[in-house]
Coordinates of C-alpha atoms and ligand atoms in Angstrom, one line a residue:
M1 CA 17.9 15.0 -6.2
S2 CA 17.5 18.2 -4.3
D3 CA 15.7 18.0 -1.1
A4 CA 15.7 21.8 -0.5
H5 CA 11.9 21.7 -0.7
T6 CA 11.2 18.8 1.6
H7 CA 10.7 21.1 4.5
G8 CA 12.2 18.6 7.0
Q9 CA 10.9 20.4 10.0
H10 CA 7.3 20.5 8.9
S11 CA 4.5 18.3 10.0
F12 CA 2.9 15.6 7.8
E13 CA -0.1 17.6 6.6
T14 CA 2.2 20.5 5.4
L15 CA 4.7 18.1 3.7
A16 CA 1.9 16.3 1.9
I17 CA 1.0 19.6 0.1
H18 CA 4.6 21.0 -0.3
A19 CA 7.3 18.5 -0.2
G20 CA 9.1 18.1 -3.6
Q21 CA 6.8 20.7 -5.0
P22 CA 8.2 24.2 -5.2
A23 CA 6.5 26.6 -7.5
D24 CA 7.4 25.8 -11.1
P25 CA 10.8 27.5 -11.7
A26 CA 9.9 28.5 -15.3
T27 CA 6.4 29.9 -14.8
G28 CA 5.6 30.2 -11.0
A29 CA 2.8 27.7 -11.4
V30 CA 1.9 26.8 -7.7
V31 CA 1.0 23.1 -8.7
T32 CA 3.8 21.1 -10.3
P33 CA 2.9 20.9 -14.1
I34 CA 2.3 17.6 -16.0
Y35 CA 5.6 17.4 -18.0
Q36 CA 3.9 15.2 -20.6
V37 CA 7.1 14.9 -22.6
S38 CA 9.5 12.0 -23.5
T39 CA 12.8 13.8 -24.3
F40 CA 14.5 17.1 -23.2
K41 CA 16.7 19.5 -25.2
Q42 CA 20.3 19.4 -24.3
D43 CA 22.5 22.5 -24.1
G44 CA 25.4 20.9 -26.2
V45 CA 26.0 17.1 -25.9
G46 CA 25.5 16.1 -22.2
G47 CA 24.4 19.6 -21.2
L48 CA 21.3 18.5 -19.3
R49 CA 18.9 21.1 -17.7
G50 CA 18.2 19.9 -14.1
G51 CA 19.4 16.3 -14.9
Y52 CA 16.6 15.4 -17.4
E53 CA 17.4 13.7 -20.6
Y54 CA 14.6 11.0 -21.3
S55 CA 11.5 10.5 -19.3
R56 CA 12.0 6.8 -18.5
S57 CA 15.1 7.8 -16.5
A58 CA 13.6 10.8 -14.9
N59 CA 10.7 13.3 -15.5
P60 CA 10.1 16.5 -13.4
T61 CA 6.5 15.5 -12.5
R62 CA 7.5 12.1 -11.4
T63 CA 10.6 13.5 -9.5
A64 CA 8.2 15.8 -7.6
L65 CA 6.1 12.9 -6.6
E66 CA 9.2 10.7 -5.7
E67 CA 10.5 13.5 -3.4
N68 CA 7.2 14.0 -1.9
L69 CA 6.8 10.2 -1.1
A70 CA 10.2 10.0 0.4
A71 CA 9.4 12.9 2.7
L72 CA 6.0 11.5 3.8
E73 CA 7.6 8.1 4.6
G74 CA 10.7 9.6 6.2
G75 CA 12.9 7.9 3.7
R76 CA 15.9 9.1 1.7
R77 CA 14.8 7.9 -1.7
G78 CA 11.3 7.5 -3.3
L79 CA 10.5 5.9 -6.6
A80 CA 7.3 5.9 -8.4
F81 CA 6.1 3.0 -10.6
A82 CA 3.3 2.1 -13.1
S83 CA 1.5 0.0 -10.5
G84 CA 2.1 -1.5 -7.0
L85 CA 3.1 -4.8 -8.5
A86 CA 5.6 -3.1 -10.8
A87 CA 7.2 -1.6 -7.6
E88 CA 7.2 -5.1 -6.0
D89 CA 8.7 -6.7 -9.0
C90 CA 11.5 -4.0 -9.1
L91 CA 12.2 -4.6 -5.4
L92 CA 12.3 -8.4 -5.9
R93 CA 14.7 -8.3 -8.8
T94 CA 16.9 -5.7 -7.2
L95 CA 17.2 -7.7 -3.9
L96 CA 17.1 -11.4 -5.0
R97 CA 19.1 -13.8 -7.0
P98 CA 18.2 -17.4 -7.8
G99 CA 18.3 -19.5 -4.7
D100 CA 17.5 -16.6 -2.3
H101 CA 14.5 -17.0 0.0
V102 CA 11.9 -14.6 1.3
V103 CA 9.4 -15.0 4.2
I104 CA 6.0 -13.9 3.2
P105 CA 2.8 -13.3 5.3
N106 CA 0.0 -15.9 5.4
D107 CA -2.4 -13.1 4.8
A108 CA -1.0 -11.2 1.9
Y109 CA -2.5 -9.3 -1.0
G110 CA -3.4 -12.0 -3.6
G111 CA -1.3 -10.2 -6.3
T112 CA 1.8 -10.2 -4.2
F113 CA 1.3 -13.9 -3.5
R114 CA 1.0 -14.5 -7.1
L115 CA 4.1 -12.6 -7.9
F116 CA 6.1 -14.9 -5.6
S117 CA 4.4 -18.2 -6.2
K118 CA 3.8 -18.0 -10.1
V119 CA 6.6 -15.5 -11.3
A120 CA 9.5 -15.2 -9.0
E121 CA 9.5 -18.9 -8.3
N122 CA 10.2 -19.6 -12.1
W123 CA 13.4 -17.5 -11.6
G124 CA 14.6 -19.6 -8.7
V125 CA 13.4 -17.5 -5.8
R126 CA 12.2 -19.4 -2.8
W127 CA 9.6 -18.3 -0.4
S128 CA 7.8 -19.6 2.7
V129 CA 4.7 -18.5 4.6
A130 CA 4.6 -17.3 8.2
D131 CA 2.1 -15.8 10.5
T132 CA 3.9 -12.4 10.7
T133 CA 1.7 -11.3 13.7
D134 CA 4.0 -13.7 15.6
P135 CA 7.6 -12.7 15.5
A136 CA 8.8 -16.1 16.7
A137 CA 7.0 -17.9 13.8
V138 CA 8.8 -15.5 11.4
R139 CA 12.2 -16.1 13.1
A140 CA 11.7 -19.8 12.6
E141 CA 11.3 -19.4 8.8
V142 CA 14.6 -17.4 8.4
R143 CA 17.2 -19.6 6.7
P144 CA 20.8 -18.8 5.6
Q145 CA 19.4 -18.0 2.0
T146 CA 16.7 -15.6 3.5
K147 CA 17.2 -12.0 2.0
A148 CA 13.9 -10.4 3.2
I149 CA 10.9 -10.6 5.4
W150 CA 7.8 -9.2 3.7
V151 CA 5.0 -7.7 6.0
E152 CA 1.6 -6.2 5.3
T153 CA -0.1 -4.5 8.2
P154 CA -3.0 -4.1 8.4
S155 CA -3.2 -7.1 6.3
N156 CA -5.6 -7.8 3.4
P157 CA -8.3 -9.0 3.7
L158 CA -8.2 -10.1 7.4
L159 CA -6.8 -6.9 9.0
G160 CA -4.1 -8.8 10.9
I161 CA -1.6 -6.5 12.7
T162 CA 2.0 -7.2 12.7
D163 CA 4.3 -5.5 15.2
I164 CA 6.7 -3.7 12.9
A165 CA 9.4 -2.8 15.5
A166 CA 9.4 -6.5 16.8
L167 CA 9.9 -7.7 13.2
A168 CA 12.6 -5.1 12.6
E169 CA 14.5 -6.7 15.5
V170 CA 14.2 -10.2 13.9
A171 CA 15.4 -8.7 10.7
R172 CA 18.4 -6.9 12.3
A173 CA 19.4 -10.0 14.3
T174 CA 19.3 -12.2 11.2
G175 CA 20.8 -9.7 8.8
V176 CA 17.9 -9.6 6.4
R177 CA 15.8 -6.7 5.0
L178 CA 12.4 -5.8 6.4
V179 CA 9.9 -4.9 3.6
V180 CA 6.6 -3.4 4.6
D181 CA 3.6 -3.0 2.3
N182 CA 2.1 0.3 3.8
T183 CA -0.8 0.4 1.4
F184 CA -3.7 -0.2 3.9
A185 CA -2.4 2.4 6.4
S186 CA -0.7 5.0 4.3
P187 CA 2.2 7.1 5.8
Y188 CA -0.4 9.3 7.6
L189 CA -1.4 6.5 9.8
Q190 CA 1.9 4.5 10.1
Q191 CA 5.6 5.1 9.3
P192 CA 7.3 1.8 9.0
L193 CA 10.8 3.2 8.3
A194 CA 10.7 5.0 11.6
L195 CA 9.9 1.6 13.2
G196 CA 12.9 0.0 11.7
A197 CA 11.8 -1.3 8.2
D198 CA 14.2 -1.0 5.3
V199 CA 11.8 -0.5 2.5
V200 CA 8.2 0.6 2.2
V201 CA 6.0 -0.6 -0.7
H202 CA 2.8 1.2 -1.8
S203 CA 0.0 0.6 -4.2
T204 CA -0.6 4.3 -4.7
T205 CA -3.7 3.2 -6.5
K206 CA -5.3 3.1 -3.1
Y207 CA -5.3 5.7 -0.4
M208 CA -2.4 7.7 -1.8
G209 CA -4.3 8.4 -5.1
G210 CA -7.5 8.2 -3.2
H211 CA -10.0 8.9 -6.0
S212 CA -10.1 5.5 -7.8
D213 CA -8.8 7.2 -10.9
V214 CA -5.1 6.1 -11.3
V215 CA -3.1 2.9 -11.0
G216 CA 0.4 3.5 -9.5
G217 CA 3.1 2.1 -7.1
A218 CA 6.0 3.2 -5.1
L219 CA 9.1 2.2 -3.1
V220 CA 10.7 4.3 -0.4
T221 CA 13.8 3.4 1.4
T222 CA 16.2 4.9 4.2
D223 CA 19.2 3.2 2.5
A224 CA 20.7 5.5 0.0
E225 CA 22.8 2.8 -1.6
L226 CA 19.7 0.5 -2.0
G227 CA 17.8 3.5 -3.2
E228 CA 20.5 3.9 -6.0
R229 CA 20.2 0.3 -7.0
L230 CA 16.4 0.4 -7.1
A231 CA 16.6 3.6 -9.3
Y232 CA 19.0 1.8 -11.6
H233 CA 16.6 -1.2 -12.0
Q234 CA 13.6 1.2 -12.3
N235 CA 15.3 2.8 -15.4
A236 CA 16.7 -0.6 -16.7
M237 CA 13.3 -2.4 -16.5
G238 CA 11.2 0.6 -17.3
A239 CA 7.8 0.2 -15.4
I240 CA 7.8 3.9 -14.4
A241 CA 4.8 6.1 -13.5
G242 CA 3.8 8.3 -16.4
P243 CA 3.7 12.1 -15.9
F244 CA -0.1 12.3 -15.7
D245 CA -0.4 9.3 -13.4
A246 CA 2.3 10.9 -11.1
W247 CA 0.4 14.1 -11.1
L248 CA -2.9 12.5 -10.1
V249 CA -1.2 10.7 -7.2
M250 CA 0.3 14.0 -6.0
R251 CA -3.1 15.7 -6.2
G252 CA -4.5 12.9 -4.2
V253 CA -1.8 12.9 -1.5
K254 CA -2.5 16.6 -0.7
T255 CA -5.7 15.6 1.0
L256 CA -4.5 12.3 2.4
A257 CA -4.5 13.5 6.1
V258 CA -8.0 14.7 6.0
R259 CA -9.3 11.8 4.0
M260 CA -7.7 9.3 6.4
D261 CA -9.2 10.9 9.4
R262 CA -12.6 10.6 7.9
H263 CA -12.1 7.1 6.5
S264 CA -11.1 6.1 10.1
A265 CA -13.9 7.8 11.9
N266 CA -16.5 6.3 9.4
A267 CA -15.0 2.9 9.7
A268 CA -15.1 2.9 13.5
R269 CA -18.8 3.6 13.5
I270 CA -19.5 0.9 10.9
A271 CA -17.4 -1.7 12.8
E272 CA -19.3 -0.9 15.9
M273 CA -22.7 -1.4 14.0
L274 CA -21.5 -4.7 12.5
T275 CA -20.3 -6.0 15.8
A276 CA -23.8 -5.6 17.2
H277 CA -25.6 -7.1 14.1
P278 CA -27.2 -10.5 14.6
K279 CA -26.3 -11.6 11.1
V280 CA -22.6 -10.9 11.4
T281 CA -20.7 -13.6 13.1
Q282 CA -17.2 -11.8 13.2
V283 CA -15.9 -8.4 12.5
Y284 CA -12.1 -7.8 11.6
Y285 CA -11.2 -4.2 12.4
P286 CA -8.1 -3.3 14.4
G287 CA -9.9 -0.3 16.1
L288 CA -12.1 -2.9 18.0
P289 CA -10.7 -3.5 21.5
E290 CA -11.4 -7.2 21.1
H291 CA -9.2 -7.4 17.8
P292 CA -6.1 -9.4 18.7
G293 CA -3.9 -6.8 17.2
H294 CA -5.6 -3.8 18.8
E295 CA -2.8 -2.9 21.2
V296 CA 0.0 -3.1 18.7
A297 CA -2.1 -1.2 16.1
A298 CA -2.8 1.6 18.8
K299 CA 1.0 1.7 19.4
Q300 CA 2.1 2.0 15.8
M301 CA -0.8 3.7 14.0
R302 CA -2.3 7.1 14.4
A303 CA -5.8 5.8 13.7
F304 CA -7.1 2.5 12.5
G305 CA -8.0 3.2 8.9
G306 CA -11.0 2.6 6.6
M307 CA -10.8 -1.2 5.8
I308 CA -13.2 -3.6 7.5
S309 CA -13.9 -7.3 6.8
F310 CA -16.7 -9.4 8.4
R311 CA -18.2 -12.8 8.1
V312 CA -21.9 -13.3 7.5
A313 CA -24.1 -16.0 9.1
G314 CA -25.4 -18.3 6.3
G315 CA -22.0 -18.9 4.6
E316 CA -20.8 -17.9 1.1
E317 CA -24.3 -17.4 -0.4
A318 CA -25.3 -15.1 2.4
A319 CA -22.1 -13.1 1.9
L320 CA -22.6 -12.9 -1.9
R321 CA -26.1 -11.6 -1.2
V322 CA -24.9 -8.8 1.0
C323 CA -22.4 -7.8 -1.8
D324 CA -25.3 -7.8 -4.3
R325 CA -27.8 -5.9 -2.1
A326 CA -25.5 -3.1 -1.0
E327 CA -26.2 0.0 -3.2
L328 CA -24.1 3.0 -1.9
F329 CA -21.3 0.6 -1.2
T330 CA -20.3 -0.1 -4.8
L331 CA -19.5 -3.8 -5.7
G332 CA -15.9 -3.7 -6.9
E333 CA -12.3 -4.5 -6.4
S334 CA -9.8 -2.1 -5.2
L335 CA -10.0 0.2 -2.2
G336 CA -8.8 3.4 -0.6
G337 CA -11.0 5.8 -2.7
V338 CA -13.4 8.5 -1.4
E339 CA -16.4 6.3 -2.5
S340 CA -17.3 3.2 -0.4
L341 CA -16.7 -0.2 -2.0
I342 CA -17.8 -3.8 -1.0
E343 CA -16.4 -7.1 -2.4
H344 CA -16.2 -10.8 -1.8
P345 CA -12.5 -11.6 -1.4
G346 CA -12.9 -15.3 -2.0
R347 CA -14.4 -14.8 -5.4
M348 CA -12.8 -11.5 -6.3
T349 CA -9.6 -10.0 -5.0
H350 CA -8.3 -13.2 -3.4
A351 CA -9.4 -15.7 -6.0
S352 CA -5.7 -16.3 -6.9
V353 CA -5.0 -17.7 -3.4
A354 CA -7.7 -20.4 -3.4
G355 CA -6.4 -23.7 -2.3
S356 CA -3.2 -22.2 -0.8
A357 CA -2.3 -21.4 2.8
L358 CA -3.6 -17.9 2.2
E359 CA -7.2 -19.1 1.3
V360 CA -9.8 -16.8 2.8
P361 CA -13.1 -17.7 4.4
A362 CA -16.0 -18.1 1.9
D363 CA -18.4 -16.1 4.2
L364 CA -16.1 -13.1 4.2
V365 CA -17.1 -9.6 3.0
R366 CA -14.6 -6.7 2.7
L367 CA -15.5 -3.0 2.9
S368 CA -13.5 -0.1 1.8
V369 CA -15.2 2.6 3.9
G370 CA -15.3 5.9 2.0
I371 CA -15.8 9.5 3.2
E372 CA -19.6 9.8 2.5
A373 CA -21.9 10.7 5.3
V374 CA -21.7 7.9 7.8
D375 CA -25.5 7.6 8.4
D376 CA -26.0 6.9 4.7
L377 CA -23.4 4.2 4.9
L378 CA -24.8 2.7 8.0
A379 CA -28.4 2.7 6.4
D380 CA -27.1 1.0 3.2
L381 CA -25.4 -1.8 5.1
T382 CA -28.4 -2.3 7.4
E383 CA -30.6 -2.7 4.3
A384 CA -28.1 -5.1 2.7
L385 CA -27.9 -7.3 5.7
A386 CA -31.8 -7.3 6.3
Ligands
PLP1 C1 -3.6 -3.2 -4.6 C2 -2.5 -3.6 -3.8 C3 -1.2 -4.0 -4.3 C4 -0.9 -4.0 -5.8 O1 -1.0 -2.8 -6.3 P1 -1.5 -2.4 -7.8 O2 -1.4 -1.1 -7.9 O3 -2.9 -3.0 -8.0 O4 -0.5 -3.1 -8.7 C5 -0.2 -4.5 -3.4 N1 -0.5 -4.5 -2.1 C6 -1.7 -4.2 -1.5 C7 -1.9 -4.3 0.0 C8 -2.7 -3.8 -2.4 O5 -3.9 -3.5 -1.8

C-alpha cells in the first residue's frame, strides 16, 4: 500500500486528518468517499485498478482507514475489522497453534477473557493470568510454549497501569510478542509500538469512532511480515470493516485529539470531586497522584483519559442506585463517545468474568466521561450520589 500520503513528518493532529486520505483521485472530493461496492471492473483479466478486485480483500475506504491507523500508531501495517473482538480473533488465529500459551492480564476486558477462556481454549490454546502491573509476575508466567503477552493499559474496569516498556523488555528477553490493547488510551494519549510493543489492538467502537455510532476494530503492527500474515488471515476469515463503518471511524478519528483533551480534562475534575465525596470509598483514575500507576502513566501517556471507576459506600445496592439515579450520565455499556455513560461492571460489561480471577467488586461503578460541560456532569453525579 502506498504511504505517500502518510506525511511522516507531521504531528499527530495533522496525521489524524490527512494520513491515508489524499483528495479522491477521481473527483477531488476532500473526504474519502464511501466506496459502497463489492466488486471492481478489471481492465482485462487480472488488470486491477489500484489493486482492488473484491471488497473483502481490499476496499478503498477501508484502505484509507488502515493507512490512517498505521500512521497514528507509528506502525507499518494497519488492518480494520468488523469489531474489536474480530480483530483479536484474527490476531489469535494468526499467532497461535494448539498447545501455545498466552499470558493475559488479571484485569482484562470481559469479552477478551471470554474469547480466551470459552473459545480459544476449545482449539487447544492455553492461557494464564498475571498482574501485568508487575513485570516479575508476568515473567514468572512465561513458559516454553508462550507466544504472547497480552496487556491492557489503562485496564478495564480498574484502570490499572502497566509499564509497556518494562513488559517489552520481558517479551524481548523471552522471545515472545507483546500485544497491547490501546482502546482506553487511544494513540493520541499513548503509543505502545514506540515503547516496544509488537502489535496494538483497538476496539475502534470506543474513542477512535468516538460518537457511539459504529462497532469496529483494528490491529496495527511494526512487523511487516506479521502484517502480511494478518492481512492474509483477515481476507481468509473475512471479518472486515465495511465501507460505511470504516468511513465513520475515519470521521471520528479526525477529532480524536481535541476530544481526548476534553475527555481528560473533564475526567480529572470529576475524579477530584469523587475523591472528596463522603459516599465514595475509592476512586480509580490514573491522573490521581495516589493512584499506584500514576508515575508510569505520567511517563507513557500524554494525559490520563476519560475513564474513571469508583466504589460506593453501601455495597452493590448503593452502586446500582447511583447508576439508576444518574440522568446526564446515560446508563449503558460501551465507552469513549462524546456523551457520558455510567454502568455497573459486575452486572453489565464484566458479567462474563464472574467467579473467575478477573471478578470485579460489586460496589464498583464505571464512568465514561464525555465532553459535555463539566459543571453539568458534576451536578448530575452529585445528585446521583445524594
Ligand atoms: C470494547 C472493547 C473491546 C472489544 O471491542 P468490540 O468492538 O466491542 O468488539 C476490546 N477491548 C477493550 C478494552 C474494549 O473496551
